[in-house]
Short mmCIF file of N, CA and C in Angstrom, two decimals:
data_model
loop_
_atom_site.label_atom_id
_atom_site.label_comp_id
_atom_site.label_asym_id
_atom_site.label_seq_id
_atom_site.Cartn_x
_atom_site.Cartn_y
_atom_site.Cartn_z
N MET A 1 -105.64 -133.79 -161.15
CA MET A 1 -104.53 -133.79 -160.90
C MET A 1 -103.62 -134.43 -161.13
N THR A 2 -103.08 -135.48 -160.16
CA THR A 2 -102.20 -136.76 -160.67
C THR A 2 -102.89 -137.55 -161.57
N GLU A 3 -102.36 -138.39 -162.52
CA GLU A 3 -102.91 -139.61 -162.95
C GLU A 3 -103.23 -140.60 -161.82
N PRO A 4 -104.35 -141.23 -162.12
CA PRO A 4 -104.32 -142.69 -160.91
C PRO A 4 -103.21 -143.39 -161.07
N THR A 5 -102.18 -143.74 -161.86
CA THR A 5 -101.36 -144.51 -161.70
C THR A 5 -100.19 -144.22 -160.95
N GLN A 6 -100.12 -142.80 -161.07
CA GLN A 6 -99.05 -142.10 -160.19
C GLN A 6 -99.59 -141.60 -158.80
N ALA A 7 -99.01 -141.82 -157.64
CA ALA A 7 -99.32 -141.12 -156.42
C ALA A 7 -98.30 -140.36 -156.35
N PRO A 8 -98.94 -139.00 -155.07
CA PRO A 8 -97.95 -137.95 -155.46
C PRO A 8 -96.92 -139.00 -154.02
N ALA A 9 -96.00 -138.31 -154.19
CA ALA A 9 -94.84 -138.56 -153.18
C ALA A 9 -94.49 -138.05 -152.15
N LEU A 10 -94.47 -138.66 -150.98
CA LEU A 10 -94.77 -138.27 -149.50
C LEU A 10 -92.78 -138.55 -149.09
N VAL A 11 -92.64 -137.02 -149.04
CA VAL A 11 -91.11 -137.21 -148.33
C VAL A 11 -91.33 -136.22 -146.90
N GLU A 12 -90.58 -136.83 -145.77
CA GLU A 12 -90.83 -136.45 -144.70
C GLU A 12 -92.04 -136.02 -144.41
N ASN A 13 -93.20 -136.33 -144.13
CA ASN A 13 -94.70 -135.92 -144.19
C ASN A 13 -94.96 -134.41 -145.24
N MET A 14 -94.27 -134.59 -146.07
CA MET A 14 -94.59 -133.34 -147.18
C MET A 14 -95.17 -133.94 -148.41
N LEU A 15 -95.86 -133.53 -149.17
CA LEU A 15 -96.56 -133.88 -150.04
C LEU A 15 -95.89 -133.08 -151.23
N LEU A 16 -95.42 -133.81 -152.42
CA LEU A 16 -94.94 -133.52 -153.23
C LEU A 16 -95.90 -133.57 -154.48
N LEU A 17 -96.36 -132.53 -155.36
CA LEU A 17 -97.29 -132.24 -156.70
C LEU A 17 -95.91 -131.67 -158.25
N ARG A 18 -96.84 -131.93 -159.02
CA ARG A 18 -96.39 -131.28 -159.79
C ARG A 18 -96.58 -130.12 -160.07
N ARG A 19 -96.10 -128.98 -160.63
CA ARG A 19 -96.42 -127.82 -160.53
C ARG A 19 -98.19 -127.37 -161.10
N GLU A 20 -98.30 -128.32 -162.65
CA GLU A 20 -99.42 -128.14 -162.84
C GLU A 20 -100.52 -128.70 -162.10
N ASP A 21 -100.08 -129.85 -161.29
CA ASP A 21 -101.29 -130.12 -160.10
C ASP A 21 -101.37 -129.10 -159.16
N PHE A 22 -100.19 -128.47 -158.64
CA PHE A 22 -100.49 -127.50 -157.57
C PHE A 22 -100.89 -126.38 -157.80
N GLU A 23 -101.14 -125.74 -159.31
CA GLU A 23 -101.74 -124.89 -159.90
C GLU A 23 -103.21 -125.10 -159.82
N ASP A 24 -103.50 -126.46 -160.41
CA ASP A 24 -104.74 -126.76 -160.53
C ASP A 24 -105.69 -126.71 -159.00
N LEU A 25 -104.92 -127.63 -158.37
CA LEU A 25 -105.24 -127.25 -156.77
C LEU A 25 -105.69 -125.78 -156.11
N LEU A 26 -104.69 -125.22 -156.46
CA LEU A 26 -104.61 -123.68 -156.31
C LEU A 26 -106.25 -122.98 -156.93
N ASP A 27 -106.64 -123.33 -157.97
CA ASP A 27 -107.41 -123.02 -158.90
C ASP A 27 -108.93 -123.35 -158.10
N ARG A 28 -108.86 -124.66 -157.61
CA ARG A 28 -110.12 -125.00 -157.13
C ARG A 28 -110.58 -124.72 -155.82
N ALA A 29 -109.52 -124.41 -155.01
CA ALA A 29 -109.30 -123.91 -153.49
C ALA A 29 -109.87 -122.37 -153.72
N ALA A 30 -109.72 -121.65 -154.51
CA ALA A 30 -110.16 -120.33 -155.04
C ALA A 30 -111.66 -119.88 -155.49
N GLU A 31 -111.67 -121.12 -156.50
CA GLU A 31 -113.20 -121.49 -156.46
C GLU A 31 -113.93 -121.98 -155.60
N ARG A 32 -113.59 -122.51 -154.71
CA ARG A 32 -114.79 -122.97 -153.78
C ARG A 32 -114.82 -121.94 -152.83
N GLY A 33 -113.40 -121.03 -152.40
CA GLY A 33 -113.36 -119.97 -151.61
C GLY A 33 -114.22 -119.11 -151.77
N ALA A 34 -114.66 -118.64 -153.48
CA ALA A 34 -114.83 -117.55 -154.17
C ALA A 34 -116.55 -117.93 -153.98
N GLU A 35 -116.91 -118.89 -154.02
CA GLU A 35 -118.25 -119.57 -153.92
C GLU A 35 -118.90 -119.75 -152.60
N ARG A 36 -117.76 -119.93 -151.37
CA ARG A 36 -118.52 -119.68 -150.39
C ARG A 36 -118.65 -118.30 -149.71
N CYS A 37 -117.91 -117.34 -150.23
CA CYS A 37 -117.90 -115.86 -150.05
C CYS A 37 -119.21 -115.80 -150.51
N LEU A 38 -119.80 -115.76 -151.60
CA LEU A 38 -120.88 -115.27 -151.98
C LEU A 38 -122.02 -116.34 -151.82
N ALA A 39 -121.82 -117.64 -151.12
CA ALA A 39 -123.23 -117.79 -150.41
C ALA A 39 -123.13 -117.31 -149.55
N HIS A 40 -122.26 -116.98 -148.56
CA HIS A 40 -122.23 -116.34 -147.18
C HIS A 40 -123.05 -114.76 -147.46
N LEU A 41 -122.59 -114.10 -148.44
CA LEU A 41 -123.24 -113.22 -148.85
C LEU A 41 -124.69 -113.06 -149.25
N GLY A 42 -124.98 -114.01 -149.72
CA GLY A 42 -126.75 -114.44 -150.27
C GLY A 42 -126.59 -114.45 -151.56
N LEU A 43 -125.19 -114.18 -152.06
CA LEU A 43 -125.45 -114.03 -153.73
C LEU A 43 -124.93 -115.13 -154.61
N GLU A 44 -125.44 -116.30 -153.97
CA GLU A 44 -125.24 -117.56 -154.42
C GLU A 44 -125.75 -117.74 -155.73
N ASN A 45 -126.76 -117.78 -155.84
CA ASN A 45 -127.99 -118.13 -156.89
C ASN A 45 -127.27 -118.01 -158.20
N GLY A 46 -126.60 -117.43 -158.73
CA GLY A 46 -126.23 -117.26 -160.14
C GLY A 46 -126.99 -115.53 -160.60
N HIS A 47 -127.16 -115.17 -159.34
CA HIS A 47 -127.77 -113.63 -160.00
C HIS A 47 -126.64 -112.53 -159.56
N ALA A 48 -125.89 -112.90 -159.01
CA ALA A 48 -124.45 -112.05 -158.24
C ALA A 48 -124.42 -110.62 -158.84
N ALA A 49 -124.22 -111.15 -160.37
CA ALA A 49 -123.68 -109.88 -161.38
C ALA A 49 -124.86 -108.88 -161.29
N ARG A 50 -126.03 -109.43 -161.31
CA ARG A 50 -127.00 -108.24 -161.82
C ARG A 50 -127.42 -107.91 -160.23
N ASP A 51 -127.36 -108.36 -159.30
CA ASP A 51 -127.70 -107.89 -157.92
C ASP A 51 -126.41 -106.97 -157.91
N LEU A 52 -124.98 -107.09 -157.87
CA LEU A 52 -124.49 -106.32 -157.60
C LEU A 52 -124.59 -104.89 -158.54
N ARG A 53 -124.45 -105.04 -159.55
CA ARG A 53 -125.21 -104.07 -160.67
C ARG A 53 -126.11 -103.12 -160.41
N GLU A 54 -127.47 -103.68 -159.68
CA GLU A 54 -128.44 -102.81 -158.90
C GLU A 54 -128.06 -102.27 -157.69
N LEU A 55 -127.11 -102.58 -156.83
CA LEU A 55 -126.96 -102.40 -155.92
C LEU A 55 -126.35 -100.61 -155.92
N ARG A 56 -125.28 -101.14 -156.79
CA ARG A 56 -124.32 -99.91 -157.18
C ARG A 56 -125.12 -98.59 -158.06
N ASP A 57 -126.23 -99.00 -158.78
CA ASP A 57 -127.41 -98.11 -159.19
C ASP A 57 -128.11 -97.60 -158.15
N LEU A 58 -128.45 -98.41 -156.98
CA LEU A 58 -128.87 -97.83 -155.75
C LEU A 58 -128.39 -97.04 -155.02
N LEU A 59 -126.94 -97.21 -155.12
CA LEU A 59 -125.95 -96.04 -154.29
C LEU A 59 -125.93 -95.42 -155.11
N GLU A 60 -125.85 -94.80 -156.66
CA GLU A 60 -125.69 -93.72 -157.54
C GLU A 60 -127.06 -93.15 -157.25
N ALA A 61 -128.06 -93.57 -157.28
CA ALA A 61 -129.35 -92.62 -157.25
C ALA A 61 -129.31 -92.25 -155.86
N TRP A 62 -129.01 -92.92 -155.06
CA TRP A 62 -129.12 -92.21 -153.39
C TRP A 62 -127.82 -91.19 -153.30
N ARG A 63 -126.81 -91.13 -153.59
CA ARG A 63 -125.77 -90.00 -154.19
C ARG A 63 -126.04 -88.74 -154.63
N ASP A 64 -126.86 -89.45 -156.01
CA ASP A 64 -127.95 -87.98 -156.61
C ASP A 64 -128.31 -87.13 -155.78
N ALA A 65 -129.61 -87.88 -155.09
CA ALA A 65 -130.41 -87.47 -154.28
C ALA A 65 -130.09 -86.76 -153.29
N ARG A 66 -128.99 -87.07 -152.79
CA ARG A 66 -128.44 -86.50 -151.58
C ARG A 66 -127.70 -85.23 -152.23
N ARG A 67 -127.00 -85.10 -153.15
CA ARG A 67 -126.32 -84.12 -153.59
C ARG A 67 -127.53 -83.28 -154.12
N THR A 68 -128.68 -83.56 -155.05
CA THR A 68 -129.58 -82.66 -155.38
C THR A 68 -130.26 -81.79 -154.35
N ALA A 69 -130.39 -82.66 -152.88
CA ALA A 69 -130.91 -82.28 -151.96
C ALA A 69 -129.97 -81.14 -151.42
N TRP A 70 -128.69 -81.03 -151.17
CA TRP A 70 -127.79 -80.06 -150.71
C TRP A 70 -127.64 -79.30 -151.43
N GLN A 71 -127.73 -79.27 -152.73
CA GLN A 71 -127.95 -78.04 -153.90
C GLN A 71 -129.30 -76.84 -153.74
N THR A 72 -130.07 -78.12 -153.44
CA THR A 72 -131.72 -77.38 -153.17
C THR A 72 -131.46 -76.15 -151.86
N THR A 73 -131.12 -77.36 -150.84
CA THR A 73 -130.93 -76.50 -149.67
C THR A 73 -129.94 -75.51 -149.60
N ILE A 74 -128.77 -75.36 -150.44
CA ILE A 74 -127.55 -74.22 -150.23
C ILE A 74 -128.44 -73.21 -151.15
N LYS A 75 -129.21 -73.49 -152.41
CA LYS A 75 -130.09 -72.35 -153.00
C LYS A 75 -131.16 -71.75 -152.22
N VAL A 76 -131.54 -72.41 -151.21
CA VAL A 76 -133.09 -71.75 -150.93
C VAL A 76 -132.12 -70.88 -149.58
N VAL A 77 -131.39 -71.39 -148.61
CA VAL A 77 -130.67 -70.39 -147.92
C VAL A 77 -130.00 -69.09 -148.41
N THR A 78 -129.33 -69.13 -149.59
CA THR A 78 -128.86 -68.20 -150.15
C THR A 78 -129.42 -67.17 -151.06
N THR A 79 -130.69 -67.57 -151.39
CA THR A 79 -131.43 -66.53 -152.06
C THR A 79 -132.80 -66.15 -151.61
#
């Protein structure tokens, strides 16, 4: 954020920051928010990407099995 020797200016209860400091503050807030969201979902242990890939693979397998079951049912009924 700002250098230790330069305090942010206060004007009528408003804090004035340099653009770089403001963007740094936003980046840190976004990272903290993302970490809290992952923790809330139980994905905070560093394996979130792998866990999400596995969930997507599981969902894709379920959809394939469901599609195959419907196709088989239709073939049995129509033949």
